[in-house]
Amino acid sequence: MTDCLFCKIIAGEIPTSKVYEDEFCYAFKDINPQAPVHILVIPKKHLASVDEIDCENSIYVSKIFQVIPSIAKNAGLLNGYRVVSNCGDDACQSVKHLHFHILGGRQLSGEMA
Ligand code: AMP
Ligand code: ZN
């Protein structure tokens, strides 16, 4: 998708603080961190949100969740972390390319919404 911010990041057209990359995903520090560690993990295939995950493309989600633990540990999150994906307007999704937030580095709120 040519007008997608995260597709441009994957293509190297927009610089990021990359923390991990493989065939299926790209992970980088959130530009507006909401916790001491705030990393975004995105699939290298344009999917607008969780709503677009299906049998054909769920390999991307599976691969992402296989590497999230090591991304978190490498970021120093040894005492836990939260993984969040906002989907749609009610969840305040601002970038319409599927992404998973990894949040941690302090005691997070028990409130999730
Ligand atoms: P969401 O609100 O769930 O769609 O999350 C989108 C996230 O992307 C927000 O936390 C933004 O701070 C983050 N973001 C937007 N542009 C960039 C960028 N160029 N580099 C890193 N993070 C970004
Ligand atoms: Zn995209």
mmCIF file of N, CA and C and ligand atoms in Angstrom:
data_model
loop_
_atom_site.group_PDB
_atom_site.id
_atom_site.type_symbol
_atom_site.label_atom_id
_atom_site.label_comp_id
_atom_site.label_asym_id
_atom_site.label_seq_id
_atom_site.Cartn_x
_atom_site.Cartn_y
_atom_site.Cartn_z
ATOM 1 N N MET A 1 0.856 -1.206 0.000
ATOM 2 C CA MET A 1 0.000 0.000 0.000
ATOM 3 C C MET A 1 0.883 1.245 0.000
ATOM 4 N N THR A 2 0.775 2.045 -1.024
ATOM 5 C CA THR A 2 1.711 3.154 -1.171
ATOM 6 C C THR A 2 1.463 4.288 -0.185
ATOM 7 N N ASP A 3 0.227 4.453 0.289
ATOM 8 C CA ASP A 3 -0.046 5.568 1.190
ATOM 9 C C ASP A 3 -0.123 5.141 2.652
ATOM 10 N N CYS A 4 0.411 3.979 2.948
ATOM 11 C CA CYS A 4 0.372 3.477 4.321
ATOM 12 C C CYS A 4 1.695 3.781 5.027
ATOM 13 N N LEU A 5 1.605 4.464 6.157
ATOM 14 C CA LEU A 5 2.797 4.853 6.922
ATOM 15 C C LEU A 5 3.666 3.641 7.264
ATOM 16 N N PHE A 6 3.054 2.577 7.742
ATOM 17 C CA PHE A 6 3.864 1.436 8.178
ATOM 18 C C PHE A 6 4.425 0.657 6.986
ATOM 19 N N CYS A 7 3.723 0.632 5.860
ATOM 20 C CA CYS A 7 4.312 0.030 4.654
ATOM 21 C C CYS A 7 5.532 0.831 4.217
ATOM 22 N N LYS A 8 5.485 2.152 4.382
ATOM 23 C CA LYS A 8 6.647 2.991 4.040
ATOM 24 C C LYS A 8 7.804 2.706 4.985
ATOM 25 N N ILE A 9 7.500 2.465 6.252
ATOM 26 C CA ILE A 9 8.548 2.118 7.216
ATOM 27 C C ILE A 9 9.195 0.790 6.811
ATOM 28 N N ILE A 10 8.392 -0.193 6.452
ATOM 29 C CA ILE A 10 8.931 -1.489 6.028
ATOM 30 C C ILE A 10 9.805 -1.325 4.788
ATOM 31 N N ALA A 11 9.412 -0.434 3.885
ATOM 32 C CA ALA A 11 10.162 -0.206 2.647
ATOM 33 C C ALA A 11 11.421 0.629 2.877
ATOM 34 N N GLY A 12 11.619 1.101 4.098
ATOM 35 C CA GLY A 12 12.803 1.902 4.402
ATOM 36 C C GLY A 12 12.679 3.355 3.997
ATOM 37 N N GLU A 13 11.461 3.780 3.694
ATOM 38 C CA GLU A 13 11.265 5.170 3.242
ATOM 39 C C GLU A 13 11.131 6.140 4.405
ATOM 40 N N ILE A 14 10.856 5.621 5.597
ATOM 41 C CA ILE A 14 10.736 6.454 6.797
ATOM 42 C C ILE A 14 11.621 5.824 7.866
ATOM 43 N N PRO A 15 12.557 6.605 8.440
ATOM 44 C CA PRO A 15 13.467 6.025 9.431
ATOM 45 C C PRO A 15 12.763 5.690 10.742
ATOM 46 N N THR A 16 13.233 4.639 11.396
ATOM 47 C CA THR A 16 12.710 4.260 12.708
ATOM 48 C C THR A 16 13.875 3.770 13.567
ATOM 49 N N SER A 17 13.604 3.590 14.841
ATOM 50 C CA SER A 17 14.549 2.889 15.712
ATOM 51 C C SER A 17 14.180 1.418 15.685
ATOM 52 N N LYS A 18 14.760 0.706 14.730
ATOM 53 C CA LYS A 18 14.422 -0.711 14.550
ATOM 54 C C LYS A 18 15.020 -1.555 15.670
ATOM 55 N N VAL A 19 14.252 -2.487 16.174
ATOM 56 C CA VAL A 19 14.789 -3.399 17.194
ATOM 57 C C VAL A 19 14.828 -4.841 16.708
ATOM 58 N N TYR A 20 14.081 -5.155 15.630
ATOM 59 C CA TYR A 20 14.051 -6.534 15.136
ATOM 60 C C TYR A 20 13.436 -6.537 13.741
ATOM 61 N N GLU A 21 13.912 -7.475 12.906
ATOM 62 C CA GLU A 21 13.311 -7.656 11.582
ATOM 63 C C GLU A 21 13.560 -9.076 11.118
ATOM 64 N N ASP A 22 12.569 -9.677 10.490
ATOM 65 C CA ASP A 22 12.777 -10.954 9.798
ATOM 66 C C ASP A 22 11.878 -10.975 8.563
ATOM 67 N N GLU A 23 11.722 -12.156 7.987
ATOM 68 C CA GLU A 23 10.952 -12.299 6.743
ATOM 69 C C GLU A 23 9.498 -11.868 6.912
ATOM 70 N N PHE A 24 8.970 -12.017 8.121
ATOM 71 C CA PHE A 24 7.536 -11.807 8.340
ATOM 72 C C PHE A 24 7.178 -10.497 9.042
ATOM 73 N N CYS A 25 8.118 -9.944 9.792
ATOM 74 C CA CYS A 25 7.745 -8.775 10.590
ATOM 75 C C CYS A 25 8.886 -7.804 10.791
ATOM 76 N N TYR A 26 8.517 -6.637 11.273
ATOM 77 C CA TYR A 26 9.455 -5.545 11.527
ATOM 78 C C TYR A 26 9.025 -4.947 12.866
ATOM 79 N N ALA A 27 10.004 -4.699 13.748
ATOM 80 C CA ALA A 27 9.687 -4.145 15.071
ATOM 81 C C ALA A 27 10.541 -2.907 15.319
ATOM 82 N N PHE A 28 9.909 -1.895 15.894
ATOM 83 C CA PHE A 28 10.601 -0.617 16.089
ATOM 84 C C PHE A 28 9.996 0.109 17.283
ATOM 85 N N LYS A 29 10.770 1.087 17.805
ATOM 86 C CA LYS A 29 10.297 1.831 18.967
ATOM 87 C C LYS A 29 9.196 2.800 18.563
ATOM 88 N N ASP A 30 8.146 2.851 19.387
ATOM 89 C CA ASP A 30 7.059 3.795 19.129
ATOM 90 C C ASP A 30 7.585 5.229 19.274
ATOM 91 N N ILE A 31 7.184 6.093 18.358
ATOM 92 C CA ILE A 31 7.670 7.474 18.343
ATOM 93 C C ILE A 31 7.106 8.289 19.517
ATOM 94 N N ASN A 32 6.021 7.826 20.081
ATOM 95 C CA ASN A 32 5.371 8.519 21.198
ATOM 96 C C ASN A 32 5.137 7.521 22.336
ATOM 97 N N PRO A 33 6.210 7.116 23.009
ATOM 98 C CA PRO A 33 6.100 5.995 23.956
ATOM 99 C C PRO A 33 5.163 6.275 25.116
ATOM 100 N N GLN A 34 4.363 5.282 25.447
ATOM 101 C CA GLN A 34 3.416 5.394 26.564
ATOM 102 C C GLN A 34 3.861 4.580 27.773
ATOM 103 N N ALA A 35 5.073 4.070 27.698
ATOM 104 C CA ALA A 35 5.691 3.343 28.809
ATOM 105 C C ALA A 35 7.195 3.408 28.566
ATOM 106 N N PRO A 36 8.015 3.096 29.573
ATOM 107 C CA PRO A 36 9.474 3.145 29.368
ATOM 108 C C PRO A 36 9.928 2.306 28.177
ATOM 109 N N VAL A 37 9.288 1.172 27.964
ATOM 110 C CA VAL A 37 9.522 0.399 26.740
ATOM 111 C C VAL A 37 8.200 0.343 25.980
ATOM 112 N N HIS A 38 8.235 0.806 24.739
ATOM 113 C CA HIS A 38 7.035 0.782 23.891
ATOM 114 C C HIS A 38 7.497 0.478 22.464
ATOM 115 N N ILE A 39 7.263 -0.749 22.074
ATOM 116 C CA ILE A 39 7.714 -1.255 20.771
ATOM 117 C C ILE A 39 6.492 -1.637 19.949
ATOM 118 N N LEU A 40 6.567 -1.385 18.660
ATOM 119 C CA LEU A 40 5.521 -1.815 17.735
ATOM 120 C C LEU A 40 6.050 -2.958 16.884
ATOM 121 N N VAL A 41 5.240 -3.979 16.698
ATOM 122 C CA VAL A 41 5.593 -5.091 15.814
ATOM 123 C C VAL A 41 4.556 -5.140 14.704
ATOM 124 N N ILE A 42 5.023 -5.091 13.469
ATOM 125 C CA ILE A 42 4.097 -5.024 12.328
ATOM 126 C C ILE A 42 4.403 -6.143 11.333
ATOM 127 N N PRO A 43 3.363 -6.705 10.703
ATOM 128 C CA PRO A 43 3.589 -7.713 9.665
ATOM 129 C C PRO A 43 4.100 -7.049 8.391
ATOM 130 N N LYS A 44 4.929 -7.790 7.639
ATOM 131 C CA LYS A 44 5.432 -7.269 6.371
ATOM 132 C C LYS A 44 4.431 -7.476 5.247
ATOM 133 N N LYS A 45 3.208 -7.674 5.604
ATOM 134 C CA LYS A 45 2.109 -7.723 4.630
ATOM 135 C C LYS A 45 1.091 -6.712 5.114
ATOM 136 N N HIS A 46 0.550 -5.915 4.200
ATOM 137 C CA HIS A 46 -0.429 -4.927 4.631
ATOM 138 C C HIS A 46 -1.749 -5.590 4.990
ATOM 139 N N LEU A 47 -2.070 -5.545 6.269
ATOM 140 C CA LEU A 47 -3.388 -5.937 6.772
ATOM 141 C C LEU A 47 -3.862 -4.738 7.571
ATOM 142 N N ALA A 48 -5.082 -4.300 7.374
ATOM 143 C CA ALA A 48 -5.523 -3.054 7.992
ATOM 144 C C ALA A 48 -5.628 -3.158 9.508
ATOM 145 N N SER A 49 -6.019 -4.321 9.989
ATOM 146 C CA SER A 49 -6.232 -4.470 11.427
ATOM 147 C C SER A 49 -6.469 -5.942 11.749
ATOM 148 N N VAL A 50 -6.727 -6.216 13.003
ATOM 149 C CA VAL A 50 -7.098 -7.580 13.429
ATOM 150 C C VAL A 50 -8.274 -8.100 12.603
ATOM 151 N N ASP A 51 -9.154 -7.207 12.189
ATOM 152 C CA ASP A 51 -10.333 -7.620 11.417
ATOM 153 C C ASP A 51 -9.973 -8.339 10.119
ATOM 154 N N GLU A 52 -8.767 -8.128 9.598
ATOM 155 C CA GLU A 52 -8.393 -8.722 8.308
ATOM 156 C C GLU A 52 -7.594 -10.011 8.437
ATOM 157 N N ILE A 53 -7.390 -10.477 9.659
ATOM 158 C CA ILE A 53 -6.655 -11.732 9.839
ATOM 159 C C ILE A 53 -7.541 -12.904 9.409
ATOM 160 N N ASP A 54 -6.981 -13.783 8.565
ATOM 161 C CA ASP A 54 -7.734 -14.957 8.132
ATOM 162 C C ASP A 54 -6.789 -16.149 7.982
ATOM 163 N N CYS A 55 -7.315 -17.247 7.490
ATOM 164 C CA CYS A 55 -6.516 -18.477 7.371
ATOM 165 C C CYS A 55 -5.318 -18.288 6.438
ATOM 166 N N GLU A 56 -5.479 -17.436 5.430
ATOM 167 C CA GLU A 56 -4.413 -17.244 4.439
ATOM 168 C C GLU A 56 -3.241 -16.456 4.995
ATOM 169 N N ASN A 57 -3.532 -15.485 5.854
ATOM 170 C CA ASN A 57 -2.455 -14.583 6.297
ATOM 171 C C ASN A 57 -2.074 -14.738 7.774
ATOM 172 N N SER A 58 -2.733 -15.632 8.477
ATOM 173 C CA SER A 58 -2.481 -15.711 9.920
ATOM 174 C C SER A 58 -1.081 -16.203 10.259
ATOM 175 N N ILE A 59 -0.362 -16.725 9.271
ATOM 176 C CA ILE A 59 1.046 -17.079 9.493
ATOM 177 C C ILE A 59 1.830 -15.855 9.975
ATOM 178 N N TYR A 60 1.463 -14.671 9.484
ATOM 179 C CA TYR A 60 2.171 -13.452 9.914
ATOM 180 C C TYR A 60 1.956 -13.204 11.410
ATOM 181 N N VAL A 61 0.736 -13.430 11.849
ATOM 182 C CA VAL A 61 0.423 -13.220 13.274
ATOM 183 C C VAL A 61 1.112 -14.284 14.119
ATOM 184 N N SER A 62 1.088 -15.505 13.635
ATOM 185 C CA SER A 62 1.757 -16.587 14.355
ATOM 186 C C SER A 62 3.247 -16.299 14.497
ATOM 187 N N LYS A 63 3.861 -15.897 13.402
ATOM 188 C CA LYS A 63 5.310 -15.605 13.440
ATOM 189 C C LYS A 63 5.593 -14.433 14.370
ATOM 190 N N ILE A 64 4.749 -13.419 14.347
ATOM 191 C CA ILE A 64 4.946 -12.267 15.234
ATOM 192 C C ILE A 64 4.913 -12.713 16.692
ATOM 193 N N PHE A 65 3.929 -13.530 17.044
ATOM 194 C CA PHE A 65 3.833 -13.949 18.445
ATOM 195 C C PHE A 65 4.938 -14.920 18.839
ATOM 196 N N GLN A 66 5.541 -15.573 17.861
ATOM 197 C CA GLN A 66 6.693 -16.419 18.178
ATOM 198 C C GLN A 66 7.923 -15.600 18.535
ATOM 199 N N VAL A 67 8.023 -14.367 18.013
ATOM 200 C CA VAL A 67 9.227 -13.561 18.294
ATOM 201 C C VAL A 67 8.994 -12.500 19.356
ATOM 202 N N ILE A 68 7.751 -12.222 19.706
ATOM 203 C CA ILE A 68 7.492 -11.196 20.728
ATOM 204 C C ILE A 68 8.228 -11.486 22.042
ATOM 205 N N PRO A 69 8.247 -12.704 22.546
ATOM 206 C CA PRO A 69 8.966 -12.916 23.812
ATOM 207 C C PRO A 69 10.441 -12.528 23.740
ATOM 208 N N SER A 70 11.115 -12.849 22.660
ATOM 209 C CA SER A 70 12.540 -12.491 22.587
ATOM 210 C C SER A 70 12.725 -10.994 22.368
ATOM 211 N N ILE A 71 11.823 -10.360 21.610
ATOM 212 C CA ILE A 71 11.896 -8.901 21.462
ATOM 213 C C ILE A 71 11.735 -8.252 22.832
ATOM 214 N N ALA A 72 10.787 -8.748 23.613
ATOM 215 C CA ALA A 72 10.542 -8.179 24.952
ATOM 216 C C ALA A 72 11.738 -8.400 25.867
ATOM 217 N N LYS A 73 12.266 -9.610 25.865
ATOM 218 C CA LYS A 73 13.417 -9.898 26.741
ATOM 219 C C LYS A 73 14.616 -9.061 26.329
ATOM 220 N N ASN A 74 14.856 -8.920 25.024
ATOM 221 C CA ASN A 74 15.991 -8.113 24.562
ATOM 222 C C ASN A 74 15.830 -6.642 24.938
ATOM 223 N N ALA A 75 14.589 -6.203 25.128
ATOM 224 C CA ALA A 75 14.325 -4.816 25.541
ATOM 225 C C ALA A 75 14.388 -4.674 27.062
ATOM 226 N N GLY A 76 14.670 -5.766 27.739
ATOM 227 C CA GLY A 76 14.831 -5.698 29.191
ATOM 228 C C GLY A 76 13.567 -5.984 29.976
ATOM 229 N N LEU A 77 12.544 -6.463 29.305
ATOM 230 C CA LEU A 77 11.262 -6.694 29.980
ATOM 231 C C LEU A 77 11.258 -8.078 30.635
ATOM 232 N N LEU A 78 11.952 -8.176 31.734
ATOM 233 C CA LEU A 78 12.133 -9.470 32.403
ATOM 234 C C LEU A 78 11.071 -9.724 33.459
ATOM 235 N N ASN A 79 10.245 -8.705 33.736
ATOM 236 C CA ASN A 79 9.247 -8.849 34.804
ATOM 237 C C ASN A 79 7.821 -8.732 34.266
ATOM 238 N N GLY A 80 7.682 -8.928 32.954
ATOM 239 C CA GLY A 80 6.347 -8.880 32.353
ATOM 240 C C GLY A 80 6.167 -7.720 31.399
ATOM 241 N N TYR A 81 5.138 -7.824 30.609
ATOM 242 C CA TYR A 81 4.831 -6.801 29.604
ATOM 243 C C TYR A 81 3.412 -7.015 29.111
ATOM 244 N N ARG A 82 2.914 -6.050 28.361
ATOM 245 C CA ARG A 82 1.557 -6.123 27.808
ATOM 246 C C ARG A 82 1.646 -6.075 26.282
ATOM 247 N N VAL A 83 0.818 -6.863 25.609
ATOM 248 C CA VAL A 83 0.716 -6.825 24.146
ATOM 249 C C VAL A 83 -0.692 -6.373 23.806
ATOM 250 N N VAL A 84 -0.789 -5.313 22.973
ATOM 251 C CA VAL A 84 -2.082 -4.702 22.662
ATOM 252 C C VAL A 84 -2.185 -4.469 21.161
ATOM 253 N N SER A 85 -3.362 -4.703 20.605
ATOM 254 C CA SER A 85 -3.635 -4.299 19.230
ATOM 255 C C SER A 85 -4.966 -3.564 19.191
ATOM 256 N N ASN A 86 -4.919 -2.293 18.850
ATOM 257 C CA ASN A 86 -6.141 -1.510 18.714
ATOM 258 C C ASN A 86 -6.765 -1.786 17.352
ATOM 259 N N CYS A 87 -8.060 -2.022 17.335
ATOM 260 C CA CYS A 87 -8.764 -2.368 16.095
ATOM 261 C C CYS A 87 -9.978 -1.462 15.932
ATOM 262 N N GLY A 88 -9.888 -0.555 14.962
ATOM 263 C CA GLY A 88 -11.038 0.274 14.637
ATOM 264 C C GLY A 88 -11.174 1.524 15.490
ATOM 265 N N ASP A 89 -12.207 2.280 15.172
ATOM 266 C CA ASP A 89 -12.375 3.619 15.755
ATOM 267 C C ASP A 89 -12.626 3.604 17.260
ATOM 268 N N ASP A 90 -13.443 2.696 17.746
ATOM 269 C CA ASP A 90 -13.720 2.682 19.184
ATOM 270 C C ASP A 90 -12.462 2.390 19.996
ATOM 271 N N ALA A 91 -11.515 1.705 19.379
ATOM 272 C CA ALA A 91 -10.250 1.387 20.067
ATOM 273 C C ALA A 91 -9.170 2.429 19.779
ATOM 274 N N CYS A 92 -9.542 3.489 19.032
ATOM 275 C CA CYS A 92 -8.599 4.577 18.699
ATOM 276 C C CYS A 92 -7.425 4.099 17.855
ATOM 277 N N GLN A 93 -7.674 3.138 16.938
ATOM 278 C CA GLN A 93 -6.607 2.747 16.022
ATOM 279 C C GLN A 93 -6.295 3.925 15.109
ATOM 280 N N SER A 94 -5.052 4.394 15.128
ATOM 281 C CA SER A 94 -4.692 5.576 14.335
ATOM 282 C C SER A 94 -3.944 5.224 13.058
ATOM 283 N N VAL A 95 -3.271 4.087 13.017
ATOM 284 C CA VAL A 95 -2.557 3.665 11.805
ATOM 285 C C VAL A 95 -3.208 2.372 11.323
ATOM 286 N N LYS A 96 -3.714 2.417 10.099
ATOM 287 C CA LYS A 96 -4.522 1.303 9.588
ATOM 288 C C LYS A 96 -3.652 0.226 8.927
ATOM 289 N N HIS A 97 -2.612 -0.146 9.630
ATOM 290 C CA HIS A 97 -1.781 -1.315 9.270
ATOM 291 C C HIS A 97 -1.632 -2.085 10.570
ATOM 292 N N LEU A 98 -2.037 -3.354 10.557
ATOM 293 C CA LEU A 98 -2.023 -4.172 11.772
ATOM 294 C C LEU A 98 -0.715 -3.989 12.543
ATOM 295 N N HIS A 99 -0.825 -3.773 13.837
ATOM 296 C CA HIS A 99 0.382 -3.666 14.671
ATOM 297 C C HIS A 99 0.072 -4.108 16.081
ATOM 298 N N PHE A 100 1.108 -4.590 16.727
ATOM 299 C CA PHE A 100 1.005 -5.034 18.114
ATOM 300 C C PHE A 100 1.940 -4.172 18.948
ATOM 301 N N HIS A 101 1.378 -3.519 19.956
ATOM 302 C CA HIS A 101 2.173 -2.737 20.893
ATOM 303 C C HIS A 101 2.738 -3.681 21.953
ATOM 304 N N ILE A 102 4.021 -3.556 22.243
ATOM 305 C CA ILE A 102 4.629 -4.205 23.407
ATOM 306 C C ILE A 102 4.939 -3.092 24.395
ATOM 307 N N LEU A 103 4.336 -3.172 25.573
ATOM 308 C CA LEU A 103 4.460 -2.105 26.569
ATOM 309 C C LEU A 103 5.002 -2.686 27.874
ATOM 310 N N GLY A 104 5.940 -1.978 28.475
ATOM 311 C CA GLY A 104 6.454 -2.437 29.758
ATOM 312 C C GLY A 104 7.542 -1.531 30.283
ATOM 313 N N GLY A 105 8.253 -2.048 31.292
ATOM 314 C CA GLY A 105 9.334 -1.268 31.892
ATOM 315 C C GLY A 105 8.918 -0.576 33.171
ATOM 316 N N ARG A 106 7.680 -0.706 33.543
ATOM 317 C CA ARG A 106 7.175 -0.227 34.832
ATOM 318 C C ARG A 106 5.925 -1.043 35.165
ATOM 319 N N GLN A 107 5.425 -0.878 36.383
ATOM 320 C CA GLN A 107 4.153 -1.523 36.723
ATOM 321 C C GLN A 107 3.047 -0.867 35.910
ATOM 322 N N LEU A 108 2.395 -1.616 35.051
ATOM 323 C CA LEU A 108 1.321 -1.068 34.220
ATOM 324 C C LEU A 108 0.008 -1.051 34.999
ATOM 325 N N SER A 109 -0.879 -0.182 34.550
ATOM 326 C CA SER A 109 -2.190 -0.080 35.172
ATOM 327 C C SER A 109 -2.967 -1.390 35.034
ATOM 328 N N GLY A 110 -3.721 -1.717 36.033
ATOM 329 C CA GLY A 110 -4.603 -2.878 35.958
ATOM 330 C C GLY A 110 -5.809 -2.624 35.083
ATOM 331 N N GLU A 111 -6.063 -1.334 34.795
ATOM 332 C CA GLU A 111 -7.162 -0.969 33.897
ATOM 333 C C GLU A 111 -6.694 -1.148 32.454
ATOM 334 N N MET A 112 -7.490 -1.769 31.637
ATOM 335 C CA MET A 112 -7.090 -1.917 30.243
ATOM 336 C C MET A 112 -7.901 -1.023 29.321
ATOM 337 N N ALA A 113 -8.923 -0.385 29.836
ATOM 338 C CA ALA A 113 -9.728 0.473 28.964
ATOM 339 C C ALA A 113 -10.378 1.566 29.796
HETATM 340 P P1 AMP B 1 -2.542 2.909 17.231
HETATM 341 O O1 AMP B 1 -3.031 4.188 17.868
HETATM 342 O O2 AMP B 1 -2.854 1.663 17.994
HETATM 343 O O3 AMP B 1 -2.965 2.837 15.784
HETATM 344 O O4 AMP B 1 -0.954 2.976 17.268
HETATM 345 C C1 AMP B 1 -0.190 3.646 16.321
HETATM 346 C C2 AMP B 1 1.116 3.954 16.956
HETATM 347 O O5 AMP B 1 2.039 4.311 15.954
HETATM 348 C C3 AMP B 1 1.073 5.121 17.956
HETATM 349 O O6 AMP B 1 1.452 4.657 19.252
HETATM 350 C C4 AMP B 1 2.068 6.112 17.381
HETATM 351 O O7 AMP B 1 2.816 6.773 18.377
HETATM 352 C C5 AMP B 1 2.944 5.226 16.513
HETATM 353 N N1 AMP B 1 3.617 5.887 15.407
HETATM 354 C C6 AMP B 1 3.069 6.697 14.477
HETATM 355 N N2 AMP B 1 4.000 7.090 13.587
HETATM 356 C C7 AMP B 1 5.169 6.511 13.973
HETATM 357 C C8 AMP B 1 6.508 6.532 13.472
HETATM 358 N N3 AMP B 1 6.842 7.236 12.373
HETATM 359 N N4 AMP B 1 7.456 5.838 14.128
HETATM 360 C C9 AMP B 1 7.136 5.140 15.238
HETATM 361 N N5 AMP B 1 5.894 5.057 15.751
HETATM 362 C C10 AMP B 1 4.922 5.746 15.136
HETATM 363 ZN ZN ZN B 2 0.561 -0.942 5.325
#
